[in-house]
Amino acid sequence: MNNNHCHHSHHNHNHANNKPDEVKPGDWHTCPMHPEVIQERPGMCPICGMALVPAKPPKKIPTEHDKHKGHKKTDFLVKFYVTLALTIPILLYSDVIMMAFGWNAPRFPGVDYLMFVLGSVVFFYGGGVFLTSAYRELRARLPGMMTLIAIAITAAYGFSAYVTFAGGAHTLFWELATLIAVMLIGHYIEMRAVQGAKGALRELARLLPDMAEKLTQNSSAAAADKTQSYNSKLKTNSEIVPISELKEGDMVLVRPGAKVPADGKIIEGQSELNESIITGESKPAVKKAGDEVIAGSINGDGSLIVQVTKIGENTFLAGIMRLVAEAEASKSRLQMLSDRAAFYLAIIAVVGGLMTLLVWLFLGKDAFFAVERVVAVLVIACPHALGLAIPLVASISTTMGAKNGLLVRRRLALEEARNINIVLFDKTGTLTKGEFGVYSILPSENHSEEEVLRLAASINSRSEHPLAKAILAKAEEKNISLASISDFERVAGKGAKAQVGDSLAAVGNRDLMADFEVRADDYFAGKVSGLEKQGKTVVHVAKGRELIGSIALADMIRPESKDAIKKLKEMGIRSAMITGDSEDVAKWVAGELGLDQYFARVLPEEKSDKVKLLQEQGMKVAMVGDGINDAPALTQSDLGVAIGAGTNVAIESAGIVLVKSDPGDIPKIIKLSRLTYVKMIQNIFWAAGYNIVAMPIAAGALYAQGIVLNPAVAAVFMSLSTVIVAINAVLLRRRSLG
Ligand code: ADP
Ligand code: MG
């Protein structure tokens, strides 16, 4: 399994790395501790979680193989054991142990020099990683944790070396050795904790199988051959290939219980597919020939022959993985805050360390005591935990979202979601299914139903609007032949018009009829109004200036809508609807759903104005739409949510995409946002609060009370705070969004 994830988790990075022509110097980022990590986007080190720093572009683009070479988590363990072995003799000769246990190590000439040699090995061999890492931080002009540790151990080592050769008695070798040993094991434990928390991307990558069963050339042809029986196709030849060898158009066999290796279309067979990990939908979906399948979903009891339509980077799953990676790299407000805090902490530590040194020397303490305090201050101030506090939570919450069918495209949008006061839903296609059916046809005097339908369908034959589709479907059902039209034109938010024969004809709402000077006020006030009050969308058809008749269409309110609005109400959030449909229809839908507010007869270009209006009243507005004319409103809103089935435009302008097109997922977004925020604040507290409390103690503020902090103990606390932050982040996974 381990192999498996390594293999796939790099797909992502590789994508970026495959385009060397786009690489600009300074665009590359590396981990101070793991120089083998080199990628274009900033973010945190996949190995240890440290913030990546800018770096020179690599001489050669790293390949999968190179990356694996660097995965030596155990390096730290080896260095730790060696350091530990050397620390024991150093400890035996240290004054603390001698004093504490009344032990007297046999003295021999040159024992001080032996301590110096052992200390030097520990410093260069064990501490070397920290020194080189600090060098990388400084080269990137981003002094951070490694810089602090390097200054600390160099100060301790330099001081001790000086004392050894100047013939003094007190060195800091045992403190130096224990500090480095603790730092090494601490970093090893941190790496494990961080990898546990950072498994988000890997978890998704693990959904993909390694191998696929590809039908060979002859059998592929057989699979496409309609005359051959299904069973005989299954018996045809197949070979097992790594999924990297799959090509679009290949036929693959998906056996019962197996994972779908690539996005594709079912050619043969029927089965129930479990797509829960991708869509969050726990009920298996029944799929048959012609239906699409998603890579990573799990096949039920039937065998399927699937034609591959999308592979690798283009699959739905790869898309999600990219989103998670982007979300990890895109910095939220809190992240920027904590980054800045970490930077200042490093500076405060250096200044604080210097002041500690001067104050103790000024107070008449010896250099030994003063340097020891400085080392403790520098170690305790390490901002590692602070640097991790937010990104770990961010990555877990993005994955949690993805697993619940919420694709977070912009982290800021998710962060903003907890402050939302009002959710503005688009009506057609969002609160309703957007699948209209013709309910009734009302011809004017001297016209027939057939005439009304024929004219409406003819004009709408070039329209993609859900209303147009319904009218066309009805015309087809009734075998009505269409008239030829010319000069077709859409009238956004109102309808459509075209030239039919000698006259201009139009189909659309009352506003469009008014534009055409079609007058039938009594008519509108009568039958039509009655239908609209029952929630039917009524469109009118006119030719010349004469009203030919009207068509009432019915849409279905999504069953999930009502529940979503109820849940929002419980959360103290208002719900509103915005639609281009008539006042009466809007009122009816609003009543059915228990909406707090609605805006009717809103033209597409006015939708974003309504959002602005609400924002000017001091509200934080979420806009939910399918993108058919609401993209500007999605952009204007504080949180734009696109319904997955909608157009690509909407997905581009939205901060969050709902894979299942279920309005019931809106309360989930808000819950996820609130949970995430609380976790982030908790983590900042654990990471920074501890620094603030511990730094004065490390500086010796409680010396008068007999409390001093040994550098190695400081290192234990420092690592502990990182581990707490990582564990606290992981606990977010346990929360349910339901
Ligand atoms: P919504 O805001 O509910 O998504 P639109 O802005 O797309 O609705 O359309 C508003 C109104 O314009 C519809 O309710 C309908 O009356 C009319 N309309 C729009 N397009 C068409 C069309 N192709 N055929 C008939 N009527 C249309
Ligand atoms: Mg719409």
PDB file of N, CA and C and ligand atoms in Angstrom, residues 426-429 436 460 463-468 471 490-496 507-510 537-540 578-582 602-604 607 626 628-630, ligand 1:
ATOM      1  N   ASP A 426     -30.364  30.796  -6.453  1.00  0.00           N
ATOM      2  CA  ASP A 426     -30.975  30.922  -7.756  1.00  0.00           C
ATOM      3  C   ASP A 426     -32.151  29.938  -7.771  1.00  0.00           C
ATOM      4  N   LYS A 427     -33.242  30.301  -8.458  1.00  0.00           N
ATOM      5  CA  LYS A 427     -34.385  29.376  -8.416  1.00  0.00           C
ATOM      6  C   LYS A 427     -34.206  28.187  -9.362  1.00  0.00           C
ATOM      7  N   THR A 428     -34.225  28.500 -10.660  1.00  0.00           N
ATOM      8  CA  THR A 428     -34.278  27.415 -11.634  1.00  0.00           C
ATOM      9  C   THR A 428     -32.960  26.649 -11.664  1.00  0.00           C
ATOM     10  N   GLY A 429     -33.031  25.362 -11.433  1.00  0.00           N
ATOM     11  CA  GLY A 429     -31.830  24.539 -11.502  1.00  0.00           C
ATOM     12  C   GLY A 429     -31.093  24.449 -10.187  1.00  0.00           C
ATOM     13  N   PHE A 436     -38.100  21.148 -16.634  1.00  0.00           N
ATOM     14  CA  PHE A 436     -39.504  21.517 -16.770  1.00  0.00           C
ATOM     15  C   PHE A 436     -40.288  20.467 -17.549  1.00  0.00           C
ATOM     16  N   ASN A 460     -37.747  28.335 -30.222  1.00  0.00           N
ATOM     17  CA  ASN A 460     -36.835  27.826 -29.202  1.00  0.00           C
ATOM     18  C   ASN A 460     -35.943  26.691 -29.683  1.00  0.00           C
ATOM     19  N   SER A 463     -32.507  27.340 -28.757  1.00  0.00           N
ATOM     20  CA  SER A 463     -32.202  27.765 -27.385  1.00  0.00           C
ATOM     21  C   SER A 463     -31.829  26.574 -26.517  1.00  0.00           C
ATOM     22  N   GLU A 464     -30.982  26.816 -25.521  1.00  0.00           N
ATOM     23  CA  GLU A 464     -30.555  25.766 -24.615  1.00  0.00           C
ATOM     24  C   GLU A 464     -31.259  25.893 -23.274  1.00  0.00           C
ATOM     25  N   HIS A 465     -32.107  26.895 -23.141  1.00  0.00           N
ATOM     26  CA  HIS A 465     -32.766  27.163 -21.861  1.00  0.00           C
ATOM     27  C   HIS A 465     -33.604  25.957 -21.444  1.00  0.00           C
ATOM     28  N   PRO A 466     -33.644  25.637 -20.161  1.00  0.00           N
ATOM     29  CA  PRO A 466     -34.441  24.494 -19.702  1.00  0.00           C
ATOM     30  C   PRO A 466     -35.907  24.578 -20.151  1.00  0.00           C
ATOM     31  N   LEU A 467     -36.444  25.804 -20.214  1.00  0.00           N
ATOM     32  CA  LEU A 467     -37.828  25.971 -20.673  1.00  0.00           C
ATOM     33  C   LEU A 467     -37.950  25.574 -22.141  1.00  0.00           C
ATOM     34  N   ALA A 468     -36.954  25.984 -22.924  1.00  0.00           N
ATOM     35  CA  ALA A 468     -36.954  25.676 -24.347  1.00  0.00           C
ATOM     36  C   ALA A 468     -36.914  24.168 -24.563  1.00  0.00           C
ATOM     37  N   ILE A 471     -40.286  22.621 -23.976  1.00  0.00           N
ATOM     38  CA  ILE A 471     -41.246  22.908 -25.055  1.00  0.00           C
ATOM     39  C   ILE A 471     -40.937  22.045 -26.282  1.00  0.00           C
ATOM     40  N   ARG A 490     -31.647  35.555 -28.495  1.00  0.00           N
ATOM     41  CA  ARG A 490     -32.025  35.360 -27.097  1.00  0.00           C
ATOM     42  C   ARG A 490     -32.255  36.722 -26.457  1.00  0.00           C
ATOM     43  N   VAL A 491     -33.244  36.824 -25.609  1.00  0.00           N
ATOM     44  CA  VAL A 491     -33.410  38.044 -24.827  1.00  0.00           C
ATOM     45  C   VAL A 491     -33.200  37.622 -23.376  1.00  0.00           C
ATOM     46  N   ALA A 492     -32.006  37.916 -22.864  1.00  0.00           N
ATOM     47  CA  ALA A 492     -31.615  37.364 -21.569  1.00  0.00           C
ATOM     48  C   ALA A 492     -32.640  37.668 -20.487  1.00  0.00           C
ATOM     49  N   GLY A 493     -33.041  36.656 -19.748  1.00  0.00           N
ATOM     50  CA  GLY A 493     -33.957  36.821 -18.625  1.00  0.00           C
ATOM     51  C   GLY A 493     -35.387  37.066 -19.040  1.00  0.00           C
ATOM     52  N   LYS A 494     -35.655  37.073 -20.342  1.00  0.00           N
ATOM     53  CA  LYS A 494     -37.017  37.334 -20.810  1.00  0.00           C
ATOM     54  C   LYS A 494     -37.518  36.269 -21.765  1.00  0.00           C
ATOM     55  N   GLY A 495     -36.674  35.791 -22.653  1.00  0.00           N
ATOM     56  CA  GLY A 495     -37.131  34.805 -23.612  1.00  0.00           C
ATOM     57  C   GLY A 495     -36.297  34.817 -24.875  1.00  0.00           C
ATOM     58  N   ALA A 496     -36.983  34.610 -26.023  1.00  0.00           N
ATOM     59  CA  ALA A 496     -36.260  34.567 -27.289  1.00  0.00           C
ATOM     60  C   ALA A 496     -37.166  35.072 -28.398  1.00  0.00           C
ATOM     61  N   VAL A 507     -41.194  34.332 -27.911  1.00  0.00           N
ATOM     62  CA  VAL A 507     -41.672  33.495 -26.827  1.00  0.00           C
ATOM     63  C   VAL A 507     -40.948  33.935 -25.557  1.00  0.00           C
ATOM     64  N   GLY A 508     -41.722  34.164 -24.493  1.00  0.00           N
ATOM     65  CA  GLY A 508     -41.068  34.625 -23.278  1.00  0.00           C
ATOM     66  C   GLY A 508     -42.064  35.114 -22.252  1.00  0.00           C
ATOM     67  N   ASN A 509     -41.568  35.863 -21.289  1.00  0.00           N
ATOM     68  CA  ASN A 509     -42.432  36.283 -20.182  1.00  0.00           C
ATOM     69  C   ASN A 509     -43.190  37.573 -20.510  1.00  0.00           C
ATOM     70  N   ARG A 510     -43.920  38.083 -19.530  1.00  0.00           N
ATOM     71  CA  ARG A 510     -44.756  39.266 -19.759  1.00  0.00           C
ATOM     72  C   ARG A 510     -43.943  40.489 -20.144  1.00  0.00           C
ATOM     73  N   THR A 537     -44.582  28.161 -14.234  1.00  0.00           N
ATOM     74  CA  THR A 537     -43.957  29.187 -15.042  1.00  0.00           C
ATOM     75  C   THR A 537     -44.729  29.293 -16.348  1.00  0.00           C
ATOM     76  N   VAL A 538     -45.238  30.496 -16.630  1.00  0.00           N
ATOM     77  CA  VAL A 538     -46.028  30.648 -17.845  1.00  0.00           C
ATOM     78  C   VAL A 538     -45.256  31.495 -18.853  1.00  0.00           C
ATOM     79  N   VAL A 539     -45.111  30.969 -20.065  1.00  0.00           N
ATOM     80  CA  VAL A 539     -44.479  31.749 -21.123  1.00  0.00           C
ATOM     81  C   VAL A 539     -45.512  31.999 -22.215  1.00  0.00           C
ATOM     82  N   HIS A 540     -45.340  33.125 -22.872  1.00  0.00           N
ATOM     83  CA  HIS A 540     -46.325  33.522 -23.876  1.00  0.00           C
ATOM     84  C   HIS A 540     -45.691  33.502 -25.250  1.00  0.00           C
ATOM     85  N   ILE A 578     -33.550  34.231  -5.778  1.00  0.00           N
ATOM     86  CA  ILE A 578     -33.485  35.237  -6.828  1.00  0.00           C
ATOM     87  C   ILE A 578     -33.846  34.556  -8.142  1.00  0.00           C
ATOM     88  N   THR A 579     -34.760  35.177  -8.887  1.00  0.00           N
ATOM     89  CA  THR A 579     -35.218  34.516 -10.118  1.00  0.00           C
ATOM     90  C   THR A 579     -35.679  35.523 -11.167  1.00  0.00           C
ATOM     91  N   GLY A 580     -35.634  35.082 -12.393  1.00  0.00           N
ATOM     92  CA  GLY A 580     -36.131  35.906 -13.489  1.00  0.00           C
ATOM     93  C   GLY A 580     -37.607  35.637 -13.737  1.00  0.00           C
ATOM     94  N   ASP A 581     -38.140  34.671 -12.989  1.00  0.00           N
ATOM     95  CA  ASP A 581     -39.539  34.283 -13.154  1.00  0.00           C
ATOM     96  C   ASP A 581     -40.457  35.339 -12.517  1.00  0.00           C
ATOM     97  N   SER A 582     -41.772  35.136 -12.683  1.00  0.00           N
ATOM     98  CA  SER A 582     -42.729  36.155 -12.244  1.00  0.00           C
ATOM     99  C   SER A 582     -42.869  36.189 -10.724  1.00  0.00           C
ATOM    100  N   VAL A 602     -35.917  39.352 -11.900  1.00  0.00           N
ATOM    101  CA  VAL A 602     -34.584  39.955 -11.911  1.00  0.00           C
ATOM    102  C   VAL A 602     -33.890  39.545 -13.201  1.00  0.00           C
ATOM    103  N   LEU A 603     -33.457  40.507 -13.969  1.00  0.00           N
ATOM    104  CA  LEU A 603     -32.736  40.207 -15.196  1.00  0.00           C
ATOM    105  C   LEU A 603     -31.346  39.689 -14.827  1.00  0.00           C
ATOM    106  N   PRO A 604     -30.776  38.845 -15.697  1.00  0.00           N
ATOM    107  CA  PRO A 604     -29.484  38.244 -15.362  1.00  0.00           C
ATOM    108  C   PRO A 604     -28.437  39.267 -14.905  1.00  0.00           C
ATOM    109  N   LYS A 607     -28.628  40.475 -11.270  1.00  0.00           N
ATOM    110  CA  LYS A 607     -28.473  39.569 -10.136  1.00  0.00           C
ATOM    111  C   LYS A 607     -27.327  39.992  -9.220  1.00  0.00           C
ATOM    112  N   ASP A 626     -26.385  27.905 -10.679  1.00  0.00           N
ATOM    113  CA  ASP A 626     -25.894  26.899 -11.613  1.00  0.00           C
ATOM    114  C   ASP A 626     -25.118  27.533 -12.750  1.00  0.00           C
ATOM    115  N   ILE A 628     -26.094  29.432 -15.136  1.00  0.00           N
ATOM    116  CA  ILE A 628     -26.818  29.922 -16.297  1.00  0.00           C
ATOM    117  C   ILE A 628     -27.214  31.340 -15.898  1.00  0.00           C
ATOM    118  N   ASN A 629     -26.466  32.277 -16.343  1.00  0.00           N
ATOM    119  CA  ASN A 629     -26.603  33.715 -16.102  1.00  0.00           C
ATOM    120  C   ASN A 629     -26.365  34.204 -14.673  1.00  0.00           C
ATOM    121  N   ASP A 630     -25.804  33.389 -13.776  1.00  0.00           N
ATOM    122  CA  ASP A 630     -25.527  33.980 -12.466  1.00  0.00           C
ATOM    123  C   ASP A 630     -24.046  34.071 -12.106  1.00  0.00           C
TER     124      ASP A 630
HETATM  125  P1  ADP B   1     -33.995  32.080 -13.678  1.00  0.00           P
HETATM  126  O1  ADP B   1     -33.566  33.364 -13.068  1.00  0.00           O
HETATM  127  O2  ADP B   1     -35.135  31.460 -12.891  1.00  0.00           O
HETATM  128  O3  ADP B   1     -32.872  31.129 -13.891  1.00  0.00           O
HETATM  129  P2  ADP B   1     -34.078  33.114 -16.441  1.00  0.00           P
HETATM  130  O4  ADP B   1     -33.434  34.425 -16.097  1.00  0.00           O
HETATM  131  O5  ADP B   1     -33.273  32.158 -17.237  1.00  0.00           O
HETATM  132  O6  ADP B   1     -34.654  32.397 -15.129  1.00  0.00           O
HETATM  133  O7  ADP B   1     -35.433  33.411 -17.222  1.00  0.00           O
HETATM  134  C1  ADP B   1     -36.409  34.284 -16.712  1.00  0.00           C
HETATM  135  C2  ADP B   1     -37.720  34.140 -17.430  1.00  0.00           C
HETATM  136  O8  ADP B   1     -37.585  34.476 -18.786  1.00  0.00           O
HETATM  137  C3  ADP B   1     -38.284  32.742 -17.408  1.00  0.00           C
HETATM  138  O9  ADP B   1     -39.041  32.486 -16.263  1.00  0.00           O
HETATM  139  C4  ADP B   1     -39.166  32.739 -18.669  1.00  0.00           C
HETATM  140  O10 ADP B   1     -40.392  33.320 -18.394  1.00  0.00           O
HETATM  141  C5  ADP B   1     -38.403  33.648 -19.609  1.00  0.00           C
HETATM  142  N1  ADP B   1     -37.537  32.891 -20.541  1.00  0.00           N
HETATM  143  C6  ADP B   1     -36.194  32.883 -20.568  1.00  0.00           C
HETATM  144  N2  ADP B   1     -35.734  32.132 -21.586  1.00  0.00           N
HETATM  145  C7  ADP B   1     -36.820  31.625 -22.223  1.00  0.00           C
HETATM  146  C8  ADP B   1     -37.031  30.772 -23.370  1.00  0.00           C
HETATM  147  N3  ADP B   1     -36.002  30.261 -24.053  1.00  0.00           N
HETATM  148  N4  ADP B   1     -38.286  30.474 -23.714  1.00  0.00           N
HETATM  149  C9  ADP B   1     -39.319  30.977 -23.027  1.00  0.00           C
HETATM  150  N5  ADP B   1     -39.193  31.791 -21.950  1.00  0.00           N
HETATM  151  C10 ADP B   1     -37.977  32.127 -21.554  1.00  0.00           C
END
